Coordinates of C-alpha atoms in Angstrom, one line a residue:
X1 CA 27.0 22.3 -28.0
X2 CA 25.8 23.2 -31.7
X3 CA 25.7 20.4 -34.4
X4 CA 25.6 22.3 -38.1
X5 CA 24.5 19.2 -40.8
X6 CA 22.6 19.1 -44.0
X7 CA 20.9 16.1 -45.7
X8 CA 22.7 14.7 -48.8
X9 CA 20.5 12.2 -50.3
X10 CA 19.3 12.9 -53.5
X11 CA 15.6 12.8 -53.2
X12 CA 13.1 12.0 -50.7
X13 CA 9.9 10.0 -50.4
X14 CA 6.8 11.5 -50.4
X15 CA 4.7 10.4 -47.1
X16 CA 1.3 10.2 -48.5
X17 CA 1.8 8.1 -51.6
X18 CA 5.8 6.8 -51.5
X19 CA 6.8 8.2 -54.3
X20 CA 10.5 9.8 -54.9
X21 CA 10.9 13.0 -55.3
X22 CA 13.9 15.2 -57.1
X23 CA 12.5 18.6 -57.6
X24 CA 13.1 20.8 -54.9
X25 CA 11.0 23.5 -53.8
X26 CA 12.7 25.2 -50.7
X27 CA 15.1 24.7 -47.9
X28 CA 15.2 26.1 -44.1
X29 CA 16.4 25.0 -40.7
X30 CA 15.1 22.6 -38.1
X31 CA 16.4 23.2 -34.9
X32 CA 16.8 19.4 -32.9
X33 CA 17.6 18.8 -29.2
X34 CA 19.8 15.5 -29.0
X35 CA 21.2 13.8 -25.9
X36 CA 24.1 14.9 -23.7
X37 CA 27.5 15.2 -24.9
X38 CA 29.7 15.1 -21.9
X39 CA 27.1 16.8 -19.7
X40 CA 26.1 19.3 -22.2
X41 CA 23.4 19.9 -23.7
X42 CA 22.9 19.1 -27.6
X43 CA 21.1 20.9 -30.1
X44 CA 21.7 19.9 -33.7
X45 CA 21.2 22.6 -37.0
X46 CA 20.2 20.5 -39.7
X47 CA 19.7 22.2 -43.1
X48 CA 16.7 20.1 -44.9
X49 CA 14.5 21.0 -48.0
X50 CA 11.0 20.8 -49.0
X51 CA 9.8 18.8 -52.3
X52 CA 6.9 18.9 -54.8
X53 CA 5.7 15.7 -55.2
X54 CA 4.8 15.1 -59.2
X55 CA 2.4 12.5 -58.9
X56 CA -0.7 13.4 -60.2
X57 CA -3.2 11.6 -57.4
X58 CA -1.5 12.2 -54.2
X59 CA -3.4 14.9 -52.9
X60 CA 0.2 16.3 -50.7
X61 CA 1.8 18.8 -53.2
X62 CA 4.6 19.8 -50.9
X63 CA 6.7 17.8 -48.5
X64 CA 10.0 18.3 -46.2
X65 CA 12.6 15.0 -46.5
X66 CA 13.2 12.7 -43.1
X67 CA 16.6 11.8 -42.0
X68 CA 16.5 8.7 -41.0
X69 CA 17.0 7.7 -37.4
X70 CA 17.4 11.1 -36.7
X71 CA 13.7 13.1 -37.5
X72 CA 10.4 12.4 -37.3
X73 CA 7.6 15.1 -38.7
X74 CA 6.6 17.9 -36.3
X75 CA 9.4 16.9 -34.0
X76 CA 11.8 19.3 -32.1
X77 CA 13.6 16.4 -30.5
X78 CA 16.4 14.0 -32.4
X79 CA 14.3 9.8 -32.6
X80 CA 16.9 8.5 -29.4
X81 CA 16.0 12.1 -27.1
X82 CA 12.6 10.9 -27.5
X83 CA 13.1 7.0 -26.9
X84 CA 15.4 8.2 -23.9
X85 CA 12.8 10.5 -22.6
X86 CA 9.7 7.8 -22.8
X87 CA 11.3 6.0 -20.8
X88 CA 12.3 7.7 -18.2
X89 CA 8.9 8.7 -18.2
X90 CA 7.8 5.3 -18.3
X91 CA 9.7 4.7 -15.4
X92 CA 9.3 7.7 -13.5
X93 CA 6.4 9.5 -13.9
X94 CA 6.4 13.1 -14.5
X95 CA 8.4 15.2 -11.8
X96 CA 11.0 12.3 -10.9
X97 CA 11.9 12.2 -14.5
X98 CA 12.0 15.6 -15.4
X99 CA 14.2 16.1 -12.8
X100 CA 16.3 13.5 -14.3
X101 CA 16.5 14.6 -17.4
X102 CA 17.6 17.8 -16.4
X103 CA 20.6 16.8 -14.6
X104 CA 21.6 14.7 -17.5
X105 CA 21.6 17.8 -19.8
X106 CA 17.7 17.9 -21.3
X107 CA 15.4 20.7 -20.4
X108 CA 12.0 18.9 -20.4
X109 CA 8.6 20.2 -17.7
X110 CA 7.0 16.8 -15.9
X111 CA 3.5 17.7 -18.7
X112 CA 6.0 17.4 -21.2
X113 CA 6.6 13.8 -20.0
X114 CA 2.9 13.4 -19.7
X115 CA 2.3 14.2 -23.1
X116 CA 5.3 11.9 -24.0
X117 CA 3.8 8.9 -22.1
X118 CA 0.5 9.4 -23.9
X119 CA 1.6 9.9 -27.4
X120 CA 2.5 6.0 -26.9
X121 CA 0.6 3.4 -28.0
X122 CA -1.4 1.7 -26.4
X123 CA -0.7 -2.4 -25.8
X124 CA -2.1 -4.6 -28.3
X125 CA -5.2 -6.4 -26.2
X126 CA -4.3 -10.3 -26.5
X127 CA -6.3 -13.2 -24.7
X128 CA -5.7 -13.2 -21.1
X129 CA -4.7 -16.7 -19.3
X130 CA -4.6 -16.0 -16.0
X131 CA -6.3 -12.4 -14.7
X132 CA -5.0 -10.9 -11.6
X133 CA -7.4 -8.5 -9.8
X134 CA -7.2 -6.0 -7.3
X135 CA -8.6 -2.3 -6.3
X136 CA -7.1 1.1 -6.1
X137 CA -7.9 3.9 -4.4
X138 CA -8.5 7.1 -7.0
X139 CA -9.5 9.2 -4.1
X140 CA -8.8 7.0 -0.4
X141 CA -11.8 6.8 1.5
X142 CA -14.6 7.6 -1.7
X143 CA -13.7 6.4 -5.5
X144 CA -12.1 3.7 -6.6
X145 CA -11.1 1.5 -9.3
X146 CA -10.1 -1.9 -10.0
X147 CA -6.5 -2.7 -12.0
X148 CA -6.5 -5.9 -14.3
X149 CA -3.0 -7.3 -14.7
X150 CA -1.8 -10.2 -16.7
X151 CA -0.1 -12.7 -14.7
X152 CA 1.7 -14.4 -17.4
X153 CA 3.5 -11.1 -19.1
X154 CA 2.6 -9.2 -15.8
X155 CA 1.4 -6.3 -17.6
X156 CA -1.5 -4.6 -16.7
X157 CA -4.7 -4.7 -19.6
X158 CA -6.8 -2.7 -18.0
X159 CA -9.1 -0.4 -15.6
X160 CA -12.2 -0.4 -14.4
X161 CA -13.3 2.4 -13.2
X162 CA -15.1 1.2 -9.8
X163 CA -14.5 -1.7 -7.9
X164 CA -18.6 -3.7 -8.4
X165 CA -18.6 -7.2 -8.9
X166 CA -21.0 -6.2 -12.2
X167 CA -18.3 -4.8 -13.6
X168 CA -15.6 -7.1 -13.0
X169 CA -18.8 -9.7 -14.8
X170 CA -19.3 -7.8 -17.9
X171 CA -15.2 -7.2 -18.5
X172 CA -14.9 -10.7 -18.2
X173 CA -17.4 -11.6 -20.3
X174 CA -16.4 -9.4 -23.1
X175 CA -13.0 -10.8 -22.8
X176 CA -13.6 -15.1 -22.8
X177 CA -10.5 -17.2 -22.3
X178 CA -9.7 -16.4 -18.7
X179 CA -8.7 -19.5 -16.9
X180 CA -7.7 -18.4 -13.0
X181 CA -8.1 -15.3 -11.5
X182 CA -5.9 -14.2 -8.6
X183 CA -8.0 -11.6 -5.9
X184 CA -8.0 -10.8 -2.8
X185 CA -10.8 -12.0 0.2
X186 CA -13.1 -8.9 -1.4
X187 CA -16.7 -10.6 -1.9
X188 CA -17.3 -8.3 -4.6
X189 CA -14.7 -9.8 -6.9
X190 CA -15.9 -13.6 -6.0
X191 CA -18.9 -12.2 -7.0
X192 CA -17.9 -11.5 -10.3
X193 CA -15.8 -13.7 -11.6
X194 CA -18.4 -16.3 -11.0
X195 CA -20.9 -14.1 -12.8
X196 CA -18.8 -13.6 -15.8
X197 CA -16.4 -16.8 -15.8
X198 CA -17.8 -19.7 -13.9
X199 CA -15.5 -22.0 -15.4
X200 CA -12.1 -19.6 -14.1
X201 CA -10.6 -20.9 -11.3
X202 CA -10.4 -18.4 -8.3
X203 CA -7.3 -18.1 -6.3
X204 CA -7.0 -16.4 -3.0
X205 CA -3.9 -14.6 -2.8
X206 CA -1.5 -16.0 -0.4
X207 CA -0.5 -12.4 1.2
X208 CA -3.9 -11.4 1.6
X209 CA -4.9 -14.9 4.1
X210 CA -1.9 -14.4 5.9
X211 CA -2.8 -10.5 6.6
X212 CA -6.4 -11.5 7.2
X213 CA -5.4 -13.9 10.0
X214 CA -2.7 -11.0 11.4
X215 CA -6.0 -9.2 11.8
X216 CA -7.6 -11.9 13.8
X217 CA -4.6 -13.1 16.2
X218 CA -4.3 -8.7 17.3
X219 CA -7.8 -9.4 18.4
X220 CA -7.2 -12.4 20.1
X221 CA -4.3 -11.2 21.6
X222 CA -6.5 -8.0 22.7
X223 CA -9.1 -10.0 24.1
X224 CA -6.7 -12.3 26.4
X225 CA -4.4 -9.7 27.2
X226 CA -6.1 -8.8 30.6
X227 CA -5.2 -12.0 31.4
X228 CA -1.5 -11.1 31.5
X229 CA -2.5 -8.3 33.7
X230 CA -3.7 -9.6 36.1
X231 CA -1.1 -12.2 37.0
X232 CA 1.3 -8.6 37.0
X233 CA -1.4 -7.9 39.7
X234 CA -1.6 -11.2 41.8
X235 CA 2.2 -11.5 41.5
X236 CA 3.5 -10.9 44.8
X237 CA 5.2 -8.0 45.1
X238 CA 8.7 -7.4 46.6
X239 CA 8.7 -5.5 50.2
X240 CA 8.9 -1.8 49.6
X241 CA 8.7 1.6 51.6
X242 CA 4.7 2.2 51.8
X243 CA 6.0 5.3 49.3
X244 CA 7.2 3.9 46.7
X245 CA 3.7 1.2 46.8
X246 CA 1.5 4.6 46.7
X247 CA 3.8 5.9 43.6
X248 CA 2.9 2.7 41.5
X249 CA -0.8 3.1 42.4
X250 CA -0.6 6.6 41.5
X251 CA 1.2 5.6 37.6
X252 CA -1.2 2.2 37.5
X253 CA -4.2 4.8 37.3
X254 CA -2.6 7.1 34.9
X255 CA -1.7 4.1 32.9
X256 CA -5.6 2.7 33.0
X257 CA -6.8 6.6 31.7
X258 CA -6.8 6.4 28.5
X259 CA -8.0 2.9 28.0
X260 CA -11.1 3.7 30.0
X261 CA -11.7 6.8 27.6
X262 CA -11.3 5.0 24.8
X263 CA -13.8 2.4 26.2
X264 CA -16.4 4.9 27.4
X265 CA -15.7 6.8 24.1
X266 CA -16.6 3.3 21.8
X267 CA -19.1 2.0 23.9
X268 CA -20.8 5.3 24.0
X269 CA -20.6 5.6 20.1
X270 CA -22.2 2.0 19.5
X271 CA -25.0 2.8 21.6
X272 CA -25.8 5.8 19.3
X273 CA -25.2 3.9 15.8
X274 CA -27.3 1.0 16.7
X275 CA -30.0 3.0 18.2
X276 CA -30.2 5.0 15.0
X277 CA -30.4 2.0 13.0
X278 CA -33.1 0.7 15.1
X279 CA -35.0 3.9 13.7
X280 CA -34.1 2.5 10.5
X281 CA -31.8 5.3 9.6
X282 CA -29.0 4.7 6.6
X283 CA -25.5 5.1 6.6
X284 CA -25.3 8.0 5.2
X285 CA -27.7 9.8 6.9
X286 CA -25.9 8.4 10.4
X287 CA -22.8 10.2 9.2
X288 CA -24.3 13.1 8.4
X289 CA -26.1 13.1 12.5
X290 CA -23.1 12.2 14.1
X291 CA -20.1 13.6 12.1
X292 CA -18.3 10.7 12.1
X293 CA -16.3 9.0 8.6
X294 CA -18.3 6.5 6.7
X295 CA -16.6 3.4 7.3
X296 CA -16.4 4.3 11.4
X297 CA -20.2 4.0 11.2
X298 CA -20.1 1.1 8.9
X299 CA -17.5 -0.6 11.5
X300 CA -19.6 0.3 14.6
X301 CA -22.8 -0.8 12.7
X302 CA -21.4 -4.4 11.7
X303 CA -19.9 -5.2 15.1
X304 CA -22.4 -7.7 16.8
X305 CA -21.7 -6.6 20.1
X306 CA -19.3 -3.7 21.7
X307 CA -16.7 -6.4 22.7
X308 CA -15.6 -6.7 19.0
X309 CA -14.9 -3.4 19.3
X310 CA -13.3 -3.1 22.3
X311 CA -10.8 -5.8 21.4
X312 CA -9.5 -2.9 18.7
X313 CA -9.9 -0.1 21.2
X314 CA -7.2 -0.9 23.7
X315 CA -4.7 1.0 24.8
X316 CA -2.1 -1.8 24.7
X317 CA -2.6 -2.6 21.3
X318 CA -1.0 0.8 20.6
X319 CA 2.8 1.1 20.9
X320 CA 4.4 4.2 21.9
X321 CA 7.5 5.6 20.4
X322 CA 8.8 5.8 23.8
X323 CA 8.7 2.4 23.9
X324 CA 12.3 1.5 23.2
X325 CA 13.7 4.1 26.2
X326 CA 11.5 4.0 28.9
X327 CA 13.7 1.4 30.9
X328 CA 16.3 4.1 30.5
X329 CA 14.4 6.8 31.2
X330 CA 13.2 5.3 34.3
X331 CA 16.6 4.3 35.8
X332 CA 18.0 8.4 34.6
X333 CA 14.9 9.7 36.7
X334 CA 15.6 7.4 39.6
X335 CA 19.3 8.1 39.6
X336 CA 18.5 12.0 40.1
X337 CA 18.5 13.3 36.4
X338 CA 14.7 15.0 36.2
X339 CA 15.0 17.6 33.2
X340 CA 13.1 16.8 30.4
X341 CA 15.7 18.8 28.2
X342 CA 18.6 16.5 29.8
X343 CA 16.9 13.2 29.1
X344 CA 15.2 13.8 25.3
X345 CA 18.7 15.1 24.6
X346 CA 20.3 11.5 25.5
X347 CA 17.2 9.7 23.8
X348 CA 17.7 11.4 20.8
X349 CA 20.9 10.0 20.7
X350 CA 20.2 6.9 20.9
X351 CA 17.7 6.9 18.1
X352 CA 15.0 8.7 19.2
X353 CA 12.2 10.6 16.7
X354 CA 9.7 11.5 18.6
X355 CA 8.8 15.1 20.2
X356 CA 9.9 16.8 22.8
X357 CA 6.2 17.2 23.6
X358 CA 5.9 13.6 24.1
X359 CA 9.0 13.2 26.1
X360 CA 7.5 16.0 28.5
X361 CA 4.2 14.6 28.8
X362 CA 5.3 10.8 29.2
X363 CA 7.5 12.4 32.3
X364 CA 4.9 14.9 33.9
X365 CA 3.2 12.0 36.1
X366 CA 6.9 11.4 37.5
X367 CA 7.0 14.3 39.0
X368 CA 4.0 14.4 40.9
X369 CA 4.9 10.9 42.1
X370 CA 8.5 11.9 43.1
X371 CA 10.0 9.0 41.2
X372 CA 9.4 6.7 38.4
X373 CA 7.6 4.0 38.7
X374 CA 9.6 0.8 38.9
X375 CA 6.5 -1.8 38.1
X376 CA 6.8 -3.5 34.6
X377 CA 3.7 -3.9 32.0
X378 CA 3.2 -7.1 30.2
X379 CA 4.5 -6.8 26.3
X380 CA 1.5 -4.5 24.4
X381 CA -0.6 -6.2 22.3
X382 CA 1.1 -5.2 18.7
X383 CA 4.2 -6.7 20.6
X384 CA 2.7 -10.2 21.0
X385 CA 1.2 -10.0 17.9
X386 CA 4.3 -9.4 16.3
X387 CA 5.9 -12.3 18.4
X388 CA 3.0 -14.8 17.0
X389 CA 2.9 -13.8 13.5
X390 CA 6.9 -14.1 13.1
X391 CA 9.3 -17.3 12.6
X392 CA 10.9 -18.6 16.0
X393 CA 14.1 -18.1 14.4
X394 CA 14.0 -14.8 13.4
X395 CA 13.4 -14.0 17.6
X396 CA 16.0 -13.1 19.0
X397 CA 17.0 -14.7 22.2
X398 CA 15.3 -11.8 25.3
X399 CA 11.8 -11.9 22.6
X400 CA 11.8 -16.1 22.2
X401 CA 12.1 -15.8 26.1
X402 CA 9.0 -13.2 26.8
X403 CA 6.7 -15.1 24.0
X404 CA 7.4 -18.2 26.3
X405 CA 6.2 -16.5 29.1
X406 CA 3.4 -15.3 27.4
X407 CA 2.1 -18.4 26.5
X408 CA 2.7 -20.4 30.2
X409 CA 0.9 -17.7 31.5
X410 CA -2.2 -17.5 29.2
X411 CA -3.6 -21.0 27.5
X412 CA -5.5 -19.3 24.8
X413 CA -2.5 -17.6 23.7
X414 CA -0.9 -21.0 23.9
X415 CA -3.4 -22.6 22.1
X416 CA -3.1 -19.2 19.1
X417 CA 0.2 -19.5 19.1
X418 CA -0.3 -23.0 17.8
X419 CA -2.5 -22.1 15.2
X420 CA -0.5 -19.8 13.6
X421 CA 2.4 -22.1 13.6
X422 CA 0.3 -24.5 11.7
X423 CA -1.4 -22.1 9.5
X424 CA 1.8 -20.4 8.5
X425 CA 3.6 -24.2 7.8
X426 CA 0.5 -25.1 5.0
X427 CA 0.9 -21.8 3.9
X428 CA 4.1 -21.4 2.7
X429 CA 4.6 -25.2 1.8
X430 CA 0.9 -24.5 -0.2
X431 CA -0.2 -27.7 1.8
X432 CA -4.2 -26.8 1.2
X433 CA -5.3 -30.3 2.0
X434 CA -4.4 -30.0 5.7
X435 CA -7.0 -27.1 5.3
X436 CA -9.8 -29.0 6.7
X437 CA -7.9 -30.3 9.8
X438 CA -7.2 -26.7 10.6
X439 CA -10.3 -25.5 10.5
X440 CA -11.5 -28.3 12.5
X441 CA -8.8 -28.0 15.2
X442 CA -9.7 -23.8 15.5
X443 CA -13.6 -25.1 16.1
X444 CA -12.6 -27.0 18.8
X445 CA -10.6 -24.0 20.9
X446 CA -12.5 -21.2 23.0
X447 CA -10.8 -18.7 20.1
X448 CA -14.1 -16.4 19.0
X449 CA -11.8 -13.9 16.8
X450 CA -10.2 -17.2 15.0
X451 CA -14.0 -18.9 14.5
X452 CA -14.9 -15.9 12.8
X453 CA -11.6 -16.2 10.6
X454 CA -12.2 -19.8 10.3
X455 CA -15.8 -19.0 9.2
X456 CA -14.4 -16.5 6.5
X457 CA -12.2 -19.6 4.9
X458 CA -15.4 -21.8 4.4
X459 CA -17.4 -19.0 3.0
X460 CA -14.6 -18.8 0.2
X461 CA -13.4 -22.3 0.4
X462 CA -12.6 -23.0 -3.3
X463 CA -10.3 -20.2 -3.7
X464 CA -8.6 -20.3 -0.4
X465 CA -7.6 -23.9 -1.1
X466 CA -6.8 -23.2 -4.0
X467 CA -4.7 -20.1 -2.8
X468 CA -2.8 -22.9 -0.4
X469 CA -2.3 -25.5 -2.8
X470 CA -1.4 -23.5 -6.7
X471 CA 1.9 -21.9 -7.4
X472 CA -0.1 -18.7 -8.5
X473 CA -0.2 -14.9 -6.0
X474 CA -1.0 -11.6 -6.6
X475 CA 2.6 -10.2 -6.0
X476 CA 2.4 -8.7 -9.6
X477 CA -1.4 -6.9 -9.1
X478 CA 0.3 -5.7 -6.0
X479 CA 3.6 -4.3 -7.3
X480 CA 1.3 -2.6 -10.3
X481 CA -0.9 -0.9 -7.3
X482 CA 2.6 0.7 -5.5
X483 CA 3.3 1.5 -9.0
X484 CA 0.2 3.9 -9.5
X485 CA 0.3 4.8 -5.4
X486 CA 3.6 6.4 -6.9
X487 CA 2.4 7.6 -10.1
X488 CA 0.0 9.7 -8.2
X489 CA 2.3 11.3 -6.0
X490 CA 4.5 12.6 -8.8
X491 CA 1.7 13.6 -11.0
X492 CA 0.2 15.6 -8.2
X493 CA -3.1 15.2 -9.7
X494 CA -2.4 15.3 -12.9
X495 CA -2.4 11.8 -13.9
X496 CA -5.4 10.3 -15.7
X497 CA -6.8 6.3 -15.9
X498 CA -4.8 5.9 -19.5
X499 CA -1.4 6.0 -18.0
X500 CA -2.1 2.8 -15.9
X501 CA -1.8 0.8 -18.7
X502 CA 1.4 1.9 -19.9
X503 CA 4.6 -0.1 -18.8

């Protein structure tokens, strides 16, 4: 749709020095793109003229008249396109918004909308009251930079362009006023902000404790999980041909196989960090000896003894997406269905995703054993995990029965599950004096993993308690960091530092 206008005023303001103008040197024809009409697209004809401006001083002799509300100088796009368009690009990023545009009737590329986004400008800097921090990965795994958000207007101020505790120092000093700073449990940022704002309180973020403890209780739960199996093993079993006994020995072993890889295959890999390290070789030159990613090496080269690693390393603490339908594929083999193509055809279903691949190698052992094995596992480790770390009442009624049984049959997992329950009760009702109590009452337990969480808490005391006791979290820092986890994706790597600040 074609819009034919003219401008009717009878002068126009010059843009160097203000003065009106009368005397008219030319006219042509700007050609404007305007928003949708109905699903069409708009482009507007207006017929506008050029002035000489008289004033002796201003050093523009010619000018062309603004409609206002309508042009702006060197623009091909009506004032409202361009607001329109900023903010989808604002809110979109480039490619999502482009697409957008175009199927509400405007032809724009996704470095168009870049260009949009940076022709902003940038947020007036103000004093910042409370600071929230937290890292960003530029490239996961090798750079990255650190986000600064204002918690009060929950905008972010700025970026840094590493994630060093000098840096966070010097920002803050060059910036005074900061009264609490929300982080994470990073040392580097503790670091910091008592570098470069001793007076700021420090607040732990809620979130991150509660993930920080998640970590712990998997490795706990790893650690006692043999404990589980082998009351499955001294359980007395129910009579049964001397066939079907030899079938569940033959699946126990194929069920213990990869476990013991992975054991022989961390074992033998902290053996070779440490006694490269004992040569007093670096991290990076480890990496380079072994071909193995820098923070494997750094993980094997912390751990004080090959159990902490093993505690990560076992085969129950990874669920299988099989998981849901091996009852039923177990009673389908027994009953006499035995193709593979049959059975991932009824899994699928029911819900399942997986491959066919893993459907046929899950079932290969069965065949070999004649039948499927009718012994159950105790719940995996991510499965008890899950149990601990989640409300009683959002259970339902078969999970609140097997966490019971899990803890009657292990006391350590009793005494976690306790723990938890507490930690998780002074965390949401930010009850940070009971902190003390708690830390006392994981001393006193046989609970390694938990003493070394417990031990984390009093290295960052101030700021944990603080964490459990103030109304203030990091929820905006980490809603800004999904933000640019998205802006990276559309931009495809074009997206530079500048547009993290713009909201």
């Amino acid at each position: 749709m074609r819009i034919r206008a003219r401008a009717n005023a009878d002068g126009a303001g010059c843009p160097a020095c203000g003065s009106v103008s009368t005397r008219v040197h030319s006219r042509y024809e700007r050609q404007l793109a305007d928003t949708a009409l109905g699903g069409r697209r708009v482009e507007i004809r207006l017929r506008v003229r050029r002035f000489f401006c008289d004033q002796g001083e201003c050093p523009t002799r010619r000018f062309a008249e603004q409609v206002p509300e309508l042009t702006a100088r060197y623009s091909r796009r009506s004032l409202l396109l361009a607001q329109a368009l900023e903010a989808l690009g604002l809110a979109l990023a480039g490619r999502a918004a482009a697409r957008l545009a175009h199927r509400l009737g405007v032809l724009v590329s996704r470095s168009t909308m870049l260009r949009l986004i940076r022709r902003l400008p940038e947020p007036q800097p103000s004093t910042v009251r409370i600071l929230g921090v937290d890292d960003f990965a530029l490239r996961r795994g090798h750079v990255y930079g650190t986000i600064l958000i204002d918690m009060d207007t929950h905008r972010p101020v700025d970026v840094l362009p590493d994630r060093e505790a000098a840096t966070l120092a010097d920002w803050l000093r060059a910036h005074p006023g900061v009264e609490v700073v929300c982080r994470d449990r990073a040392g580097a940022y503790a670091d910091g902000v008592r570098t470069g704002a001793p007076d700021a309180i420090q607040v732990a973020d809620r979130f991150h404790l509660w993930h920080n403890l998640a970590e712990h209780v998997e490795k706990t739960v790893a650690r006692h999980h043999g404990c589980l199996k082998e009351q499955e093993e001294n359980t007395p079993p129910a009579p049964a041909p001397a066939a079907d006994l030899d079938q569940v020995a033959v699946q126990a072993t194929a069920d213990h196989a990869e476990q013991s890889r992975l054991v022989e295959r961390t074992r033998h890999r902290y053996e070779q960090v440490h006694a490269l390290r004992a040569e007093g070789k670096g991290i990076k030159t480890i990496v380079r000896e072994l071909g193995l990613a820098r923070e494997t090496v750094r993980r094997f080269a912390r751990a004080a003894s090959v159990e902490d690693l093993l505690t990560t390393a076992r085969v129950g603490s990874r669920p299988s997406i099989l998981d849901d339908y091996t009852e039923y594929l177990h009673q389908r083999w027994n009953a006499g269905c035995t193709s593979a193509i049959v059975l991932y055809a009824e899994i699928k279903a029911k819900g399942y995703r997986g491959s066919y691949g893993t459907l046929r190698n899950y079932l290969r052992p069965f065949r070999t054993l004649g039948a499927a094995p009718k012994a159950q596992a105790p719940p995996k480790v991510r499965q008890i995990t899950g149990w601990l770390l989640r409300h009683p009442d959002n259970l339902d009624a078969d999970d609140q029965i097997k966490i019971k049984d899990v803890r009657a049959r292990c006391p350590h997992l009793d005494a976690l599950a306790g723990h938890v329950t507490t930690f998780a009760e002074m965390l949401t009702g930010r009850h940070g004096e009971r902190l003390d109590a708690w830390i006392a009452a994981v001393e006193a337990d046989d609970l390694p993993d938990l003493h070394s969480f417990a031990t984390g808490l009093k290295r960052d005391y101030d700021a944990v308690r603080n964490g459990l006791t103030l109304p203030h979290s990091s929820g905006a820092v980490e809603g800004t960091v999904n933000k640019i986890k998205m802006l990276k994706r559309q931009m495809f790597g074009r997206a530079k530092l500048d547009l993290l600040l713009l909201d």
